[in-house]
mmCIF file of C-alpha atoms in Angstrom:
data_model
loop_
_atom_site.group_PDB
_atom_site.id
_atom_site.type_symbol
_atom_site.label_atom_id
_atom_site.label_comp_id
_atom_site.label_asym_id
_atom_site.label_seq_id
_atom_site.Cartn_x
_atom_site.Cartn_y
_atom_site.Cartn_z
ATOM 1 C CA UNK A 515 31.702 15.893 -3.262
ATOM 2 C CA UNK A 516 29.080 14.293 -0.973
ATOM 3 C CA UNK A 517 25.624 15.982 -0.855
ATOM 4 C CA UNK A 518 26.542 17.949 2.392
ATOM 5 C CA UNK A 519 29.464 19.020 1.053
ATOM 6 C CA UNK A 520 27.211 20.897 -1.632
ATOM 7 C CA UNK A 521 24.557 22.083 0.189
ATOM 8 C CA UNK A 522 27.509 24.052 2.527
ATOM 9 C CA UNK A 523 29.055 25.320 -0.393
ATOM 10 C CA UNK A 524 25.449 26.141 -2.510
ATOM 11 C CA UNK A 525 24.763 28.138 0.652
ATOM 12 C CA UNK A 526 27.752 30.541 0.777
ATOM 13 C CA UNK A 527 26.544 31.466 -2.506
ATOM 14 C CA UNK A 528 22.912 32.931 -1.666
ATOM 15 C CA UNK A 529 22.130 36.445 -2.633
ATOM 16 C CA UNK A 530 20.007 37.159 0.463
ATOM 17 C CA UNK A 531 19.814 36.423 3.959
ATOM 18 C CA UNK A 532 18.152 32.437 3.983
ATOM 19 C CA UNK A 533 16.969 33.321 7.636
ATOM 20 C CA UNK A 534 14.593 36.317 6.288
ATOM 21 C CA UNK A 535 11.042 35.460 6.449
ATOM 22 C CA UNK A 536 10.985 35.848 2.388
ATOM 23 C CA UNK A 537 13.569 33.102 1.648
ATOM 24 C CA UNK A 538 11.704 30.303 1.365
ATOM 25 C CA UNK A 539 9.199 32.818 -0.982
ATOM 26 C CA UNK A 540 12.355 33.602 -2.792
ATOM 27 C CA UNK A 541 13.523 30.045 -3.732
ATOM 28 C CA UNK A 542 9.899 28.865 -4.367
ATOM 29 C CA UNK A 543 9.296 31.075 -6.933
ATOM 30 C CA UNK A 544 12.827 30.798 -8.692
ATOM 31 C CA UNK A 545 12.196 27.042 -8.706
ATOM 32 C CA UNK A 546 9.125 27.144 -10.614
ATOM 33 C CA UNK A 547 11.167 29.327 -12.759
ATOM 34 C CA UNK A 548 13.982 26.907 -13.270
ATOM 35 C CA UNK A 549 11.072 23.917 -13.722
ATOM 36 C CA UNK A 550 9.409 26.588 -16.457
ATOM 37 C CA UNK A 551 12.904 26.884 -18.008
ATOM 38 C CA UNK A 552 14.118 22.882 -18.250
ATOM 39 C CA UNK A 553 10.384 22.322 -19.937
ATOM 40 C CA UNK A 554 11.261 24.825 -22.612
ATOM 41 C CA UNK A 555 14.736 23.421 -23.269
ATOM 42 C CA UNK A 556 13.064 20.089 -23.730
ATOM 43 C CA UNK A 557 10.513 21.398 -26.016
ATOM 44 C CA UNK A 558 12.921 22.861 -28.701
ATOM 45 C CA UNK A 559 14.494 19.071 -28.333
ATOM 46 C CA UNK A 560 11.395 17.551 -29.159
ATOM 47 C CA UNK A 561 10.763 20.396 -32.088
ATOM 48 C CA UNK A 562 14.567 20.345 -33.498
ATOM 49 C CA UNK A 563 15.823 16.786 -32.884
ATOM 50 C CA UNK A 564 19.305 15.857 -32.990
ATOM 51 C CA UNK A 565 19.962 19.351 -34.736
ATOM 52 C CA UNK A 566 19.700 20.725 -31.292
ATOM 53 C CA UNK A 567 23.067 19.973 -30.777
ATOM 54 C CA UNK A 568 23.409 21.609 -27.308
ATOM 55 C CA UNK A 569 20.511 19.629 -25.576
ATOM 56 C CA UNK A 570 22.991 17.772 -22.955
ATOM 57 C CA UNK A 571 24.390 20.897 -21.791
ATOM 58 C CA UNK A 572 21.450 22.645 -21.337
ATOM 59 C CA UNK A 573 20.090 20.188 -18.995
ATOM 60 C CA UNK A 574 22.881 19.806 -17.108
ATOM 61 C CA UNK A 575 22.685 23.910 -16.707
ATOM 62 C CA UNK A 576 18.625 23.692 -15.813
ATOM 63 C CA UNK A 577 18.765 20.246 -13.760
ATOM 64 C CA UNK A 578 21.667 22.328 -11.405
ATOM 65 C CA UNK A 579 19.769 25.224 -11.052
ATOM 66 C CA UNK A 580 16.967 22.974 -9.737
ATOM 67 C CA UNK A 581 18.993 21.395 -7.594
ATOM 68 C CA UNK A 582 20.811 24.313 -6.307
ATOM 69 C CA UNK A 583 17.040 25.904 -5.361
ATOM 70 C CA UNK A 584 16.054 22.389 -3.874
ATOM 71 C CA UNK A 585 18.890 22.267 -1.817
ATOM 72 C CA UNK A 586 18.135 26.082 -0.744
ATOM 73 C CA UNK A 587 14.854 24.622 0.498
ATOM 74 C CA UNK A 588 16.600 21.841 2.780
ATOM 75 C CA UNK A 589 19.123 24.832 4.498
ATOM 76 C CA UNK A 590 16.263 27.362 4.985
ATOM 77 C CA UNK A 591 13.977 24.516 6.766
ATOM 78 C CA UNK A 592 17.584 23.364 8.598
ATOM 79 C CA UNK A 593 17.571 19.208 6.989
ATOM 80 C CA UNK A 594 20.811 18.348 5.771
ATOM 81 C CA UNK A 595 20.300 16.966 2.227
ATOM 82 C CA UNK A 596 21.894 13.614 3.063
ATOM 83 C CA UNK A 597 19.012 13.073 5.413
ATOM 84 C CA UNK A 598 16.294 14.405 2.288
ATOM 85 C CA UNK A 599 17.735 11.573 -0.128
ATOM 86 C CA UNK A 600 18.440 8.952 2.635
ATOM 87 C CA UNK A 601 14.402 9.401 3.331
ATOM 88 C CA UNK A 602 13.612 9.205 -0.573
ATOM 89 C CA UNK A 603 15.839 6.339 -1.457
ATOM 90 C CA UNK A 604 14.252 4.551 1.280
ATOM 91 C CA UNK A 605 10.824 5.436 0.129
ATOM 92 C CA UNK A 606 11.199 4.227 -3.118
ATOM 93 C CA UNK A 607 12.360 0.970 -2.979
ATOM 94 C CA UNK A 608 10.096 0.653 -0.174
ATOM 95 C CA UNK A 609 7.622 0.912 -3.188
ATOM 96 C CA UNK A 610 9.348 -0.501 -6.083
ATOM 97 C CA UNK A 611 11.929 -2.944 -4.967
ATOM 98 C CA UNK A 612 11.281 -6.705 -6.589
ATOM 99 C CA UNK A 613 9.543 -8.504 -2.792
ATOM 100 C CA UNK A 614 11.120 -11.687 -3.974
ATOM 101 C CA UNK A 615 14.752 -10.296 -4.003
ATOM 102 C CA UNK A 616 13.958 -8.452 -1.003
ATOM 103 C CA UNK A 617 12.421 -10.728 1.241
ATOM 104 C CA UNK A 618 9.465 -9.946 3.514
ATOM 105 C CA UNK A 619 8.580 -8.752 6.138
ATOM 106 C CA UNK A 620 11.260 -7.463 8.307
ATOM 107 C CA UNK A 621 9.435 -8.475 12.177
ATOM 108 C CA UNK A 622 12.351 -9.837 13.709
ATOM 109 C CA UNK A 623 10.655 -12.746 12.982
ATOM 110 C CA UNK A 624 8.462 -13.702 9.954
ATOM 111 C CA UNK A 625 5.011 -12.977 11.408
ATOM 112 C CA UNK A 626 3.153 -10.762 13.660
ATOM 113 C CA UNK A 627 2.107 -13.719 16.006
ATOM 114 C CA UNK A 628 5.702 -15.061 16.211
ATOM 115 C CA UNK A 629 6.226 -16.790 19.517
ATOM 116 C CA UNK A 630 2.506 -17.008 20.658
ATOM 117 C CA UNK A 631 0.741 -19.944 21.131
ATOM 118 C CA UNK A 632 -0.229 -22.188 18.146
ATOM 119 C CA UNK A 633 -3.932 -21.343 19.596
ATOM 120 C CA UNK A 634 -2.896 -17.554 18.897
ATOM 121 C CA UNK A 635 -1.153 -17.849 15.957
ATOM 122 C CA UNK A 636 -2.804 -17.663 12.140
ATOM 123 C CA UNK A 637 -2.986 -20.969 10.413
ATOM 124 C CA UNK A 638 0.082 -21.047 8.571
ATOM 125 C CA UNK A 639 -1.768 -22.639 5.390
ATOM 126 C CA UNK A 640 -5.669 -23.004 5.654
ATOM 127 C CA UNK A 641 -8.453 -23.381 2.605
ATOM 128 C CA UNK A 642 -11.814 -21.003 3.110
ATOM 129 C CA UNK A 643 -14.539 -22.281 1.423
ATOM 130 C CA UNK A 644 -16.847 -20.200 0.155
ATOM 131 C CA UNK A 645 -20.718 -21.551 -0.266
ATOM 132 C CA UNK A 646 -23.802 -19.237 -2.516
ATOM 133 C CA UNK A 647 -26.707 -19.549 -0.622
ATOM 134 C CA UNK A 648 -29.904 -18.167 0.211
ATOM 135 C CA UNK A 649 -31.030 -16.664 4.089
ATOM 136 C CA UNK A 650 -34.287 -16.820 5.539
ATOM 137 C CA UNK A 651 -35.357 -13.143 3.916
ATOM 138 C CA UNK A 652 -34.728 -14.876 0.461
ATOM 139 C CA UNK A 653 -31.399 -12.748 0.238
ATOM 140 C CA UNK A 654 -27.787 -14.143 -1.420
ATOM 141 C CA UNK A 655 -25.573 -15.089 0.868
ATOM 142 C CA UNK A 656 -22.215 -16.641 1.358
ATOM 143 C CA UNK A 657 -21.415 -18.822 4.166
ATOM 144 C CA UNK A 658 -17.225 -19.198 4.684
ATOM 145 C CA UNK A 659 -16.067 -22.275 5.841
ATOM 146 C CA UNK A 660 -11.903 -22.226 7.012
ATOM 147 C CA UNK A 661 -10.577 -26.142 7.236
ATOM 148 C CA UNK A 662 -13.760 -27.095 8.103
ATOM 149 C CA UNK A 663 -14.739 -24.683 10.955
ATOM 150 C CA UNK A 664 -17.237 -21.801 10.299
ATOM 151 C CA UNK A 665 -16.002 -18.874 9.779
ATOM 152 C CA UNK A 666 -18.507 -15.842 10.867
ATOM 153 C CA UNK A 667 -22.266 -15.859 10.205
ATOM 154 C CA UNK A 668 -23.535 -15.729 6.646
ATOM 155 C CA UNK A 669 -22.732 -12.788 4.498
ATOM 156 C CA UNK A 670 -24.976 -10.309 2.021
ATOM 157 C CA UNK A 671 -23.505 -7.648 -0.014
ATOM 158 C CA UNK A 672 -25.844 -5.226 2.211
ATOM 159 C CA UNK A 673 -26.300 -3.089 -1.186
ATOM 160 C CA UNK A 674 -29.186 -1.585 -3.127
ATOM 161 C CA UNK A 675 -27.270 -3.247 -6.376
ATOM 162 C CA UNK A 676 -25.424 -7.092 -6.804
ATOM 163 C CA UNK A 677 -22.003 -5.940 -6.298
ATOM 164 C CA UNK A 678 -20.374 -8.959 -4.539
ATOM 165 C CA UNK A 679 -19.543 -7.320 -1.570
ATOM 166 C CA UNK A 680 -20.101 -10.256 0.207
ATOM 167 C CA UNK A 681 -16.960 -12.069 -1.048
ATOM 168 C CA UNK A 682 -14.905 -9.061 0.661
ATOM 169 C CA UNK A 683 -13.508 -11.584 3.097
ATOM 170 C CA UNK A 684 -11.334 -12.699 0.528
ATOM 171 C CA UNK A 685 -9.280 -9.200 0.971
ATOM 172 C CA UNK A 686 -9.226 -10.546 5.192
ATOM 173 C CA UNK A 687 -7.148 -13.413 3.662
ATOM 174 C CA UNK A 688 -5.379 -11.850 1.121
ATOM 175 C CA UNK A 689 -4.325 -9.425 4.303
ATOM 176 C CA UNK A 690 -3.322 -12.673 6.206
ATOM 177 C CA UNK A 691 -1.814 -14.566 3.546
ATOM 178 C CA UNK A 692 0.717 -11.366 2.357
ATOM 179 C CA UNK A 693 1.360 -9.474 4.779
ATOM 180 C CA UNK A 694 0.048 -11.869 8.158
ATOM 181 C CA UNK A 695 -2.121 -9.148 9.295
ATOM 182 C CA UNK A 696 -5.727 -8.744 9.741
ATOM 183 C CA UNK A 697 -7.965 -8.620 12.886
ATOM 184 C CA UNK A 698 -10.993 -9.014 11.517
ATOM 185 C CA UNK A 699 -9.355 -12.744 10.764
ATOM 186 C CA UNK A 700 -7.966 -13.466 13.200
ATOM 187 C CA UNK A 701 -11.240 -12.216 15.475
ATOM 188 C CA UNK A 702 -13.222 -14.723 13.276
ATOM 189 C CA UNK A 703 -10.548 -17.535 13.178
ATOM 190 C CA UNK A 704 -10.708 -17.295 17.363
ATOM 191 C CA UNK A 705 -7.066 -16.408 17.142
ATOM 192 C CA UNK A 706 -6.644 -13.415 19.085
ATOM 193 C CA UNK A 707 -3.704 -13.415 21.203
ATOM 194 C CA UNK A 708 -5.598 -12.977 24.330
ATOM 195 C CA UNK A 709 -2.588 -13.829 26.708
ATOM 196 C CA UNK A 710 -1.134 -10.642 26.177
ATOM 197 C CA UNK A 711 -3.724 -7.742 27.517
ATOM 198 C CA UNK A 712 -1.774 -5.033 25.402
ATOM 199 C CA UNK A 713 -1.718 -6.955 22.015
ATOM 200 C CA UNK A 714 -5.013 -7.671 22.678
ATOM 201 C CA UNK A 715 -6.559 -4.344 23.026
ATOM 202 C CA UNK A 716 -4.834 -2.539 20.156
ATOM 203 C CA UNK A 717 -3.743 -4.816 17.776
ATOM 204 C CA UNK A 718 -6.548 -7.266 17.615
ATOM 205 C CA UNK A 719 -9.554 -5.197 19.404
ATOM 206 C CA UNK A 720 -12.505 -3.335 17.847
ATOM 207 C CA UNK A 721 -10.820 -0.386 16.592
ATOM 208 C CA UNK A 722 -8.088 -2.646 14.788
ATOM 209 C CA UNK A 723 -10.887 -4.453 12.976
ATOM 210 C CA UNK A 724 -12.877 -1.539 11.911
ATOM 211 C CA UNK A 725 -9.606 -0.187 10.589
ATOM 212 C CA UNK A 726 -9.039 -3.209 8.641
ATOM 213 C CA UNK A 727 -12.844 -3.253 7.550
ATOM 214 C CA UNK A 728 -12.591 0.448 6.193
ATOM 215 C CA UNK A 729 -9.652 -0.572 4.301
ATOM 216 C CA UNK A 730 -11.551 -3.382 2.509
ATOM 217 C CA UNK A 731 -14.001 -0.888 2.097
ATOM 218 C CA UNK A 732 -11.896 1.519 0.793
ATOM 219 C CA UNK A 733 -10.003 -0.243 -1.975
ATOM 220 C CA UNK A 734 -13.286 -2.082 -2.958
ATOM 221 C CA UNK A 735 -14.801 1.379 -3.687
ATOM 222 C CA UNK A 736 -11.383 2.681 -5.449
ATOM 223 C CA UNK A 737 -11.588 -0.922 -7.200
ATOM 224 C CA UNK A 738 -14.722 -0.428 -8.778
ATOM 225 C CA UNK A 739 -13.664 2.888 -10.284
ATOM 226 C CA UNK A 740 -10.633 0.779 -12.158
ATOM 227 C CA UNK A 741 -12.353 -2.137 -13.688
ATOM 228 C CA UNK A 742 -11.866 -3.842 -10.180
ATOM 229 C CA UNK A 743 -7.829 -4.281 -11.139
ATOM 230 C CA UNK A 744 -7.993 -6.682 -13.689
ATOM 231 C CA UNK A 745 -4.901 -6.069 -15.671
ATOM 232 C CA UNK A 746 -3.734 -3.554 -13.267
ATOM 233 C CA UNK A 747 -0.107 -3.926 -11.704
ATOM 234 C CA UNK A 748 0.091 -0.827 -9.854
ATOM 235 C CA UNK A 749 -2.338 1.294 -7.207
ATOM 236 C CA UNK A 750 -2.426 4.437 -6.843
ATOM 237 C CA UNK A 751 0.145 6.098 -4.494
ATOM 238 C CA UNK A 752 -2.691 8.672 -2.672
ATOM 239 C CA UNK A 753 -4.509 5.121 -1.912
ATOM 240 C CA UNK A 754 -1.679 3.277 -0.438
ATOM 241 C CA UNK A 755 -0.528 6.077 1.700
ATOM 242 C CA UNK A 756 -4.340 6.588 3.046
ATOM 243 C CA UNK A 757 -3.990 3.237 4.066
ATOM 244 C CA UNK A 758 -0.559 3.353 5.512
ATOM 245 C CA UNK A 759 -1.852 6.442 7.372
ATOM 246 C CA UNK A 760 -4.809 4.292 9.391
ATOM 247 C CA UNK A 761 -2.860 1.545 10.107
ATOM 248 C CA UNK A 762 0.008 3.319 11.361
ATOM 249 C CA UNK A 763 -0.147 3.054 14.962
ATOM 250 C CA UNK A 764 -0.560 -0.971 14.570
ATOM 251 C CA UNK A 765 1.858 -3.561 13.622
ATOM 252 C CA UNK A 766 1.459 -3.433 10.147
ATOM 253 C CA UNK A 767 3.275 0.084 9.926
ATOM 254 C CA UNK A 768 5.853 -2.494 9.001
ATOM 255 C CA UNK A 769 4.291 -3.418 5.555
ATOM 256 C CA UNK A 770 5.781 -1.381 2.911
ATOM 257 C CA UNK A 771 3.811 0.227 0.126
ATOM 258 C CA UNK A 772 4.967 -2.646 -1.890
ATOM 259 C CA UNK A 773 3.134 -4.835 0.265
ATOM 260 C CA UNK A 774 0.265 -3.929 0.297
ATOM 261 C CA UNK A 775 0.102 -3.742 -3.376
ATOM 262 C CA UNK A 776 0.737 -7.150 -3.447
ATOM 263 C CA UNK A 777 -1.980 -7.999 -0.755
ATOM 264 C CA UNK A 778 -4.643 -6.051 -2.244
ATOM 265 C CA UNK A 779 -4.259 -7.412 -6.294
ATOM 266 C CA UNK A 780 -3.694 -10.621 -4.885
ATOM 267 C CA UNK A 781 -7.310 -10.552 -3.208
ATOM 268 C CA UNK A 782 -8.347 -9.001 -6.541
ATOM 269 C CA UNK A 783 -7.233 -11.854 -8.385
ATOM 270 C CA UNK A 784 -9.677 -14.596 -6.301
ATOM 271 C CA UNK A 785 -12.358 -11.921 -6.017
ATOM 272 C CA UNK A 786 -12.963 -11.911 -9.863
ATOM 273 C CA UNK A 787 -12.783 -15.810 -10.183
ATOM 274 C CA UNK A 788 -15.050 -15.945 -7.061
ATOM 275 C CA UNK A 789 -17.668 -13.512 -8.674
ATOM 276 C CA UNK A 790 -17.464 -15.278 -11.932
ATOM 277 C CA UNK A 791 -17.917 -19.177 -10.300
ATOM 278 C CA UNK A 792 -20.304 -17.869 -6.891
ATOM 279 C CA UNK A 793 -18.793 -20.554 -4.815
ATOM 280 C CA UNK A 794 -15.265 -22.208 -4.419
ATOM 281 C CA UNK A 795 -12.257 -23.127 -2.419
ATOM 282 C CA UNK A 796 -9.192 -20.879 -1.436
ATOM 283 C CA UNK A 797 -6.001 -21.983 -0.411
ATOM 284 C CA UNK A 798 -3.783 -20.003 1.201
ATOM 285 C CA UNK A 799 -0.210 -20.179 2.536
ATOM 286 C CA UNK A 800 1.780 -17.821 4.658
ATOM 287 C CA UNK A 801 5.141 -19.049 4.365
ATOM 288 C CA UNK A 802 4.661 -18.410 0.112
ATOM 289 C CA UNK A 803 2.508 -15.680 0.210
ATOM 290 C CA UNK A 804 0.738 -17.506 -2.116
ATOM 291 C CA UNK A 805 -3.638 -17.647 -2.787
ATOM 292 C CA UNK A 806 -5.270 -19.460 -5.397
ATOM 293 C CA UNK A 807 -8.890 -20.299 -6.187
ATOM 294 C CA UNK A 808 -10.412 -24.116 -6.383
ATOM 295 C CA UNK A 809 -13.802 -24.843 -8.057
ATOM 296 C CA UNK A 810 -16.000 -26.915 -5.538
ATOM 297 C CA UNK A 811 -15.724 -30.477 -7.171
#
């Protein structure tokens, strides 16, 4: 029986009229009961062990009534339930699937600025170099050098406290080098693909880059709250789909969850050396998605 199959035959055998404006009330409330009900069965497992010899078949009772009520949901709201688990499967491994069984990035080509100009493309592999310094107000600074060519004007962590804010370009990169995005970079690296008025506007104009800003912002702030990610594998979900949510009128939409995971703890990992060291060398290459920190010799 295929999931549609169910759902037709699950329907037939409603006790009230699924187009009355108290369905969906009805099947709310009798799945919280069913969720109330597969808790209890799994609390007299926990309290009589393998003495509670009827454990498997009364979760297959409780995990069908919850299904039965879920699939009530899908026919009163009209979405056939192959559509509901098409959309979750793909979700998931959108945010679990192993990125180096899976590939990357699926552009039609492997980055954004496929088929530009070499002048409007991102360096495939570059090294920033990042110098501690002092401006003329006596503040810290960092001035960002990429293959040789200055990269913006000097940066402060514009801060009441010493919080290293000023490395954030490192997330730009981390952006670039994972997932080949970020117009702040490329606005900065004088790549912006300026032959094509469209692109131009939306993709690498102002709103673009104070999208991508906030999102440095963001996950610095959410960072700081979680030890900035050292030892951390895994972001928060509410995060990652904040960020999927302002970016998803651009060309990124196309990064998964996944992803951007991997861009942001990737960035994480060269922030921490960077704060620990002040200055050093990054070198970063699109093709491996790779970004590792140097000490200045």
């Amino acid at each position: 029986m295929n999931a549609d199959e169910y759902q037709a035959e699950a329907a037939e055998t409603m006790q009230f009229n699924k187009d009355h404006e108290k369905a969906l009330s009805i099947v709310m409330l009798g799945l919280n009961g069913e969720v109330g009900g597969l808790s209890t069965e799994y609390k007299k497992k926990i309290r009589d062990g393998d003495s509670y010899a009827i454990f498997r078949e009364k979760i297959m009772e409780e995990l069908g009534d919850i299904i039965w009520y879920l699939t009530s949901i899908a026919t009163i709201e009209k979405i056939p339930l192959s559509e509901i688990l098409e959309y979750n499967l793909k979700k998931t491994k959108e945010r679990w699937i192993d990125l180096h069984s899976e590939g990357q990035l699926n552009l039609g080509g492997e980055f954004f600025d496929d088929g530009f100009e070499e002048t409007e493309q991102f360096p495939r592999e570059f090294v920033a170099e990042f110098n501690e310094g002092v401006d003329n107000n006596g503040k810290e600074c960092v001035e960002i050098f990429i293959n040789g060519q200055k990269f913006g004007d000097p940066i402060r962590d514009n801060h009441y406290e010493d919080d290293y804010y000023r490395y954030h370009d490192l997330f730009h990169f981390s952006y670039v080098t994972v997932l080949g995005w970020s117009p702040t970079a490329r606005a900065l690296m004088h790549k912006k693909r300026r032959s094509n008025d469209l692109i131009n506007e939306i993709e690498d104009g102002g709103r673009a880059i104070v999208i991508d800003e906030a999102i440095s912002a963001l996950v610095f702030e959410h960072a700081r709250n979680h030890n900035f990610y050292d030892g951390i594998q895994t972001i928060d979900e509410q995060l990652l789909h904040t960020i999927r949510q302002l970016t998803r009128h651009l060309e990124v939409k196309k990064a998964t969850p996944k992803q951007w995971e991997q861009a942001i703890l990737t960035g994480f990992v060269v922030w921490r050396k960077m704060r620990k060291e002040k200055t050093g060398r990054v070198v970063c290459n699109l093709h491996e998605k790779t970004m590792f920190f140097e000490e200045l010799s």
